[in-house]
Amino acid sequence: QVHLVQSGAEVKKPGASVKVSCKASGYTFMGYYMHWVRQAPGQGLEWMGWINPNSDGTNYAQKFQGRVTMTRDTSISTAYMELSRLRSDDTAVYYCARGGIIGTTQNAFDIWGQGTVVTVSS
Amino acid sequence: SYVLTQPPSVSVAPGQTARITCGGNNIGSKSVHWYQQKPGQAPVLLVYDDSGRPSGIPERFSGSNSGNTATLTISRVEAGDEADYYCQAWDSSSALFGPGTKVTVL
């Protein structure tokens, strides 16, 4: 069965960085895009970008360019999302979500991690 | 930039049909996906590519897309369908979500 399991909750101070992990199982990790989506308290879903685990290529939403870095470790089928220069409005639940097969476009996010709560507070 | 619109809320009685719209300029030319999110849970894919249904999703959930409006239809609504529903599409190389619709079962 396909699963995405994320790391635990984080509390960070403004200006710090946070790195969230997402371990995939039950499918070929390098065969699908991995996306990151966040949701602020009481708000909607916001797409942050994707990583191609096969090529290490990335595509970030314009809003997060310069602050977000998505990486992966293929040896342990794990994707990472690091967000730097944290602000209070980065407080949110961060989700990883599996996208489409590498090379395809316009795909849905069919499998989601359980979410990681990141709280930014002084 | 491309914008998706959804009604903030929809109310429906059990056993009736709920229709949730997702508006966008010529959205019929895009593939639209729909997600259900219950409180405290991660989103779940309900419909992909306008009208496809993933394995395990009941036939009560269906989608359509034409012109400037995509629609998620929930037939024979049950109490357990009470949730937030989001549409999603791609604009160039960026994924976009609608603002979400809260479905209340009366």
Tab-separated table of C-alpha atoms in Angstrom:
chain	number	residue	atom	x	y	z
A	1	GLN	CA	0.000	0.000	0.000
A	2	VAL	CA	1.220	3.476	-0.893
A	3	HIS	CA	2.102	5.669	2.068
A	4	LEU	CA	3.742	9.001	2.754
A	5	VAL	CA	4.888	9.483	6.352
A	6	GLN	CA	6.056	12.911	7.470
A	7	SER	CA	8.231	14.072	10.328
A	8	GLY	CA	6.841	15.467	13.544
A	9	ALA	CA	5.701	18.902	14.617
A	10	GLU	CA	8.179	21.765	14.818
A	11	VAL	CA	8.301	25.020	16.742
A	12	LYS	CA	10.645	27.653	15.357
A	13	LYS	CA	11.520	31.253	16.070
A	14	PRO	CA	11.143	33.952	13.423
A	15	GLY	CA	14.138	34.055	11.135
A	16	ALA	CA	14.998	30.383	11.632
A	17	SER	CA	14.674	27.534	9.127
A	18	VAL	CA	12.645	24.340	9.226
A	19	LYS	CA	13.188	21.078	7.356
A	20	VAL	CA	10.303	18.630	6.970
A	21	SER	CA	10.769	15.083	5.726
A	22	CYS	CA	8.408	12.805	3.822
A	23	LYS	CA	9.173	9.088	3.555
A	24	ALA	CA	7.527	7.220	0.713
A	25	SER	CA	6.708	3.525	0.625
A	26	GLY	CA	4.728	1.135	-1.534
A	27	TYR	CA	5.722	2.564	-4.908
A	28	THR	CA	8.749	3.522	-7.011
A	29	PHE	CA	9.873	6.749	-5.325
A	30	MET	CA	11.875	7.954	-8.313
A	31	GLY	CA	8.972	7.461	-10.694
A	32	TYR	CA	6.656	10.230	-9.461
A	33	TYR	CA	6.870	13.942	-8.724
A	34	MET	CA	6.652	14.903	-5.069
A	35	HIS	CA	4.807	18.111	-4.234
A	36	TRP	CA	4.563	20.224	-1.112
A	37	VAL	CA	1.338	21.994	-0.106
A	38	ARG	CA	0.694	24.052	3.003
A	39	GLN	CA	-2.404	25.142	4.881
A	40	ALA	CA	-2.424	28.021	7.356
A	41	PRO	CA	-4.852	27.772	10.288
A	42	GLY	CA	-8.427	28.107	9.050
A	43	GLN	CA	-7.257	28.768	5.495
A	44	GLY	CA	-7.164	26.926	2.175
A	45	LEU	CA	-4.513	24.881	0.425
A	46	GLU	CA	-1.439	26.561	-1.047
A	47	TRP	CA	0.927	24.794	-3.453
A	48	MET	CA	4.644	25.363	-2.792
A	49	GLY	CA	6.369	23.395	-5.531
A	50	TRP	CA	7.625	20.009	-6.645
A	51	ILE	CA	10.747	17.919	-6.880
A	52	ASN	CA	11.544	15.292	-9.471
A	53	PRO	CA	13.182	12.576	-7.357
A	54	ASN	CA	14.760	11.035	-10.435
A	55	SER	CA	16.609	14.086	-11.756
A	56	ASP	CA	16.635	16.238	-8.604
A	57	GLY	CA	14.977	18.966	-10.669
A	58	THR	CA	12.660	21.367	-8.869
A	59	ASN	CA	9.900	23.862	-9.638
A	60	TYR	CA	8.959	26.319	-6.908
A	61	ALA	CA	5.937	28.587	-6.673
A	62	GLN	CA	6.998	32.151	-7.268
A	63	LYS	CA	5.901	33.168	-3.775
A	64	PHE	CA	8.459	30.861	-2.162
A	65	GLN	CA	11.403	31.214	-4.550
A	66	GLY	CA	14.519	32.152	-2.634
A	67	ARG	CA	13.175	30.759	0.651
A	68	VAL	CA	12.275	27.138	-0.134
A	69	THR	CA	14.552	24.244	-1.014
A	70	MET	CA	13.255	20.797	-1.942
A	71	THR	CA	15.656	17.867	-1.892
A	72	ARG	CA	15.526	14.091	-1.779
A	73	ASP	CA	17.501	11.070	-0.656
A	74	THR	CA	16.753	8.250	-3.052
A	75	SER	CA	18.543	5.677	-0.864
A	76	ILE	CA	15.796	6.001	1.738
A	77	SER	CA	12.915	7.145	-0.528
A	78	THR	CA	12.577	10.398	1.349
A	79	ALA	CA	11.812	13.928	0.181
A	80	TYR	CA	12.589	17.063	2.159
A	81	MET	CA	11.246	20.600	2.187
A	82	GLU	CA	13.275	23.319	3.875
A	83	LEU	CA	11.811	26.788	4.391
A	84	SER	CA	14.125	29.549	5.570
A	85	ARG	CA	13.732	33.007	7.080
A	86	LEU	CA	10.548	31.917	8.788
A	87	ARG	CA	7.862	34.452	9.662
A	88	SER	CA	4.794	34.139	11.847
A	89	ASP	CA	2.599	33.778	8.757
A	90	ASP	CA	4.501	30.613	7.828
A	91	THR	CA	2.679	28.904	10.694
A	92	ALA	CA	0.809	26.138	8.919
A	93	VAL	CA	0.375	22.434	8.321
A	94	TYR	CA	2.796	21.322	5.612
A	95	TYR	CA	1.843	18.340	3.453
A	96	CYS	CA	3.788	16.302	0.960
A	97	ALA	CA	1.683	14.845	-1.836
A	98	ARG	CA	2.467	12.478	-4.678
A	99	GLY	CA	1.981	13.896	-8.135
A	100	GLY	CA	2.017	12.288	-11.519
A	101	ILE	CA	4.446	9.953	-13.230
A	102	ILE	CA	7.676	11.701	-14.203
A	103	GLY	CA	7.284	13.315	-17.610
A	104	THR	CA	3.519	13.825	-17.395
A	105	THR	CA	1.793	17.116	-16.585
A	106	GLN	CA	-1.399	18.603	-15.173
A	107	ASN	CA	-1.698	15.761	-12.684
A	108	ALA	CA	-3.657	15.461	-9.473
A	109	PHE	CA	-2.157	14.761	-6.067
A	110	ASP	CA	-3.308	11.236	-5.349
A	111	ILE	CA	-1.536	10.361	-2.106
A	112	TRP	CA	-0.956	12.780	0.784
A	113	GLY	CA	1.196	12.639	3.881
A	114	GLN	CA	-0.420	13.121	7.268
A	115	GLY	CA	0.863	16.685	7.549
A	116	THR	CA	3.475	18.374	9.729
A	117	VAL	CA	2.514	21.284	11.954
A	118	VAL	CA	5.060	24.085	11.879
A	119	THR	CA	4.594	26.861	14.405
A	120	VAL	CA	6.615	30.059	14.112
A	121	SER	CA	6.585	32.055	17.314
A	122	SER	CA	8.953	34.161	19.345
B	1	SER	CA	-2.680	35.343	-13.043
B	2	TYR	CA	-5.281	32.606	-13.207
B	3	VAL	CA	-7.855	32.473	-10.403
B	4	LEU	CA	-10.244	29.704	-9.347
B	5	THR	CA	-13.473	30.653	-7.581
B	6	GLN	CA	-15.744	28.542	-5.388
B	7	PRO	CA	-18.815	29.351	-3.286
B	8	PRO	CA	-17.829	29.558	0.388
B	9	SER	CA	-20.571	27.207	1.497
B	10	VAL	CA	-23.227	24.803	0.295
B	11	SER	CA	-25.965	23.313	2.459
B	12	VAL	CA	-27.834	20.145	1.538
B	13	ALA	CA	-30.263	17.752	3.183
B	14	PRO	CA	-29.379	14.066	3.522
B	15	GLY	CA	-30.318	12.073	0.448
B	16	GLN	CA	-30.316	15.126	-1.790
B	17	THR	CA	-27.752	16.231	-4.381
B	18	ALA	CA	-25.014	18.806	-3.739
B	19	ARG	CA	-23.321	20.643	-6.563
B	20	ILE	CA	-20.100	22.551	-5.939
B	21	THR	CA	-18.834	24.833	-8.673
B	22	CYS	CA	-15.316	25.901	-9.555
B	23	GLY	CA	-15.090	28.901	-11.831
B	24	GLY	CA	-12.222	30.063	-13.995
B	25	ASN	CA	-11.623	31.667	-17.364
B	26	ASN	CA	-12.087	28.910	-19.957
B	27	ILE	CA	-11.549	26.299	-17.244
B	28	GLY	CA	-13.060	23.756	-19.620
B	29	SER	CA	-9.712	23.696	-21.432
B	30	LYS	CA	-7.930	22.564	-18.260
B	31	SER	CA	-7.937	19.353	-16.249
B	32	VAL	CA	-9.669	19.914	-12.910
B	33	HIS	CA	-9.169	17.812	-9.818
B	34	TRP	CA	-11.260	17.749	-6.636
B	35	TYR	CA	-10.300	17.013	-3.030
B	36	GLN	CA	-12.259	16.413	0.146
B	37	GLN	CA	-10.821	17.489	3.487
B	38	LYS	CA	-12.371	16.678	6.837
B	39	PRO	CA	-11.316	18.550	9.987
B	40	GLY	CA	-7.869	17.584	11.203
B	41	GLN	CA	-7.220	15.310	8.236
B	42	ALA	CA	-5.182	15.502	5.061
B	43	PRO	CA	-7.018	16.111	1.780
B	44	VAL	CA	-8.253	13.107	-0.193
B	45	LEU	CA	-8.440	13.006	-3.989
B	46	LEU	CA	-12.068	12.572	-5.064
B	47	VAL	CA	-12.040	13.285	-8.793
B	48	TYR	CA	-9.151	13.659	-11.238
B	49	ASP	CA	-9.021	14.928	-14.802
B	50	ASP	CA	-12.513	16.441	-14.608
B	51	SER	CA	-14.448	13.205	-14.127
B	52	GLY	CA	-12.144	10.338	-13.237
B	53	ARG	CA	-12.685	8.593	-9.931
B	54	PRO	CA	-9.796	6.996	-7.993
B	55	SER	CA	-10.176	3.491	-6.682
B	56	GLY	CA	-12.233	3.441	-3.503
B	57	ILE	CA	-14.150	6.645	-4.137
B	58	PRO	CA	-17.923	6.043	-4.210
B	59	GLU	CA	-19.826	6.534	-7.450
B	60	ARG	CA	-21.889	9.188	-5.634
B	61	PHE	CA	-19.025	11.593	-6.359
B	62	SER	CA	-18.818	12.770	-9.966
B	63	GLY	CA	-17.327	15.665	-11.871
B	64	SER	CA	-17.822	17.630	-15.056
B	65	ASN	CA	-16.087	20.550	-16.716
B	66	SER	CA	-17.150	22.846	-19.534
B	67	GLY	CA	-16.818	26.473	-20.496
B	68	ASN	CA	-16.012	28.580	-17.461
B	69	THR	CA	-17.271	26.173	-14.800
B	70	ALA	CA	-16.238	22.814	-13.398
B	71	THR	CA	-18.692	21.037	-11.109
B	72	LEU	CA	-18.393	18.404	-8.408
B	73	THR	CA	-21.680	16.595	-7.830
B	74	ILE	CA	-22.388	14.611	-4.687
B	75	SER	CA	-25.457	12.399	-5.082
B	76	ARG	CA	-27.457	10.920	-2.206
B	77	VAL	CA	-25.599	13.073	0.307
B	78	GLU	CA	-24.719	11.444	3.620
B	79	ALA	CA	-23.789	12.972	6.971
B	80	GLY	CA	-20.230	11.791	6.444
B	81	ASP	CA	-19.900	14.013	3.355
B	82	GLU	CA	-19.742	17.102	5.559
B	83	ALA	CA	-16.304	18.533	4.772
B	84	ASP	CA	-14.369	21.165	2.853
B	85	TYR	CA	-14.013	20.609	-0.879
B	86	TYR	CA	-11.267	22.096	-3.037
B	87	CYS	CA	-10.885	22.232	-6.797
B	88	GLN	CA	-7.387	22.315	-8.307
B	89	ALA	CA	-5.964	22.999	-11.736
B	90	TRP	CA	-2.663	23.931	-13.338
B	91	ASP	CA	-1.766	27.278	-14.859
B	92	SER	CA	1.477	27.067	-16.811
B	93	SER	CA	3.753	25.232	-14.424
B	94	SER	CA	2.021	26.189	-11.194
B	95	ALA	CA	-0.711	24.333	-9.329
B	96	LEU	CA	-3.669	26.384	-8.169
B	97	PHE	CA	-6.344	25.584	-5.619
B	98	GLY	CA	-9.749	27.130	-5.312
B	99	PRO	CA	-10.560	28.785	-1.960
B	100	GLY	CA	-12.649	25.825	-0.873
B	101	THR	CA	-16.340	25.150	-0.235
B	102	LYS	CA	-17.693	24.017	3.108
B	103	VAL	CA	-20.491	21.496	2.660
B	104	THR	CA	-22.965	21.323	5.513
B	105	VAL	CA	-25.399	18.434	5.748
B	106	LEU	CA	-28.606	19.704	7.312
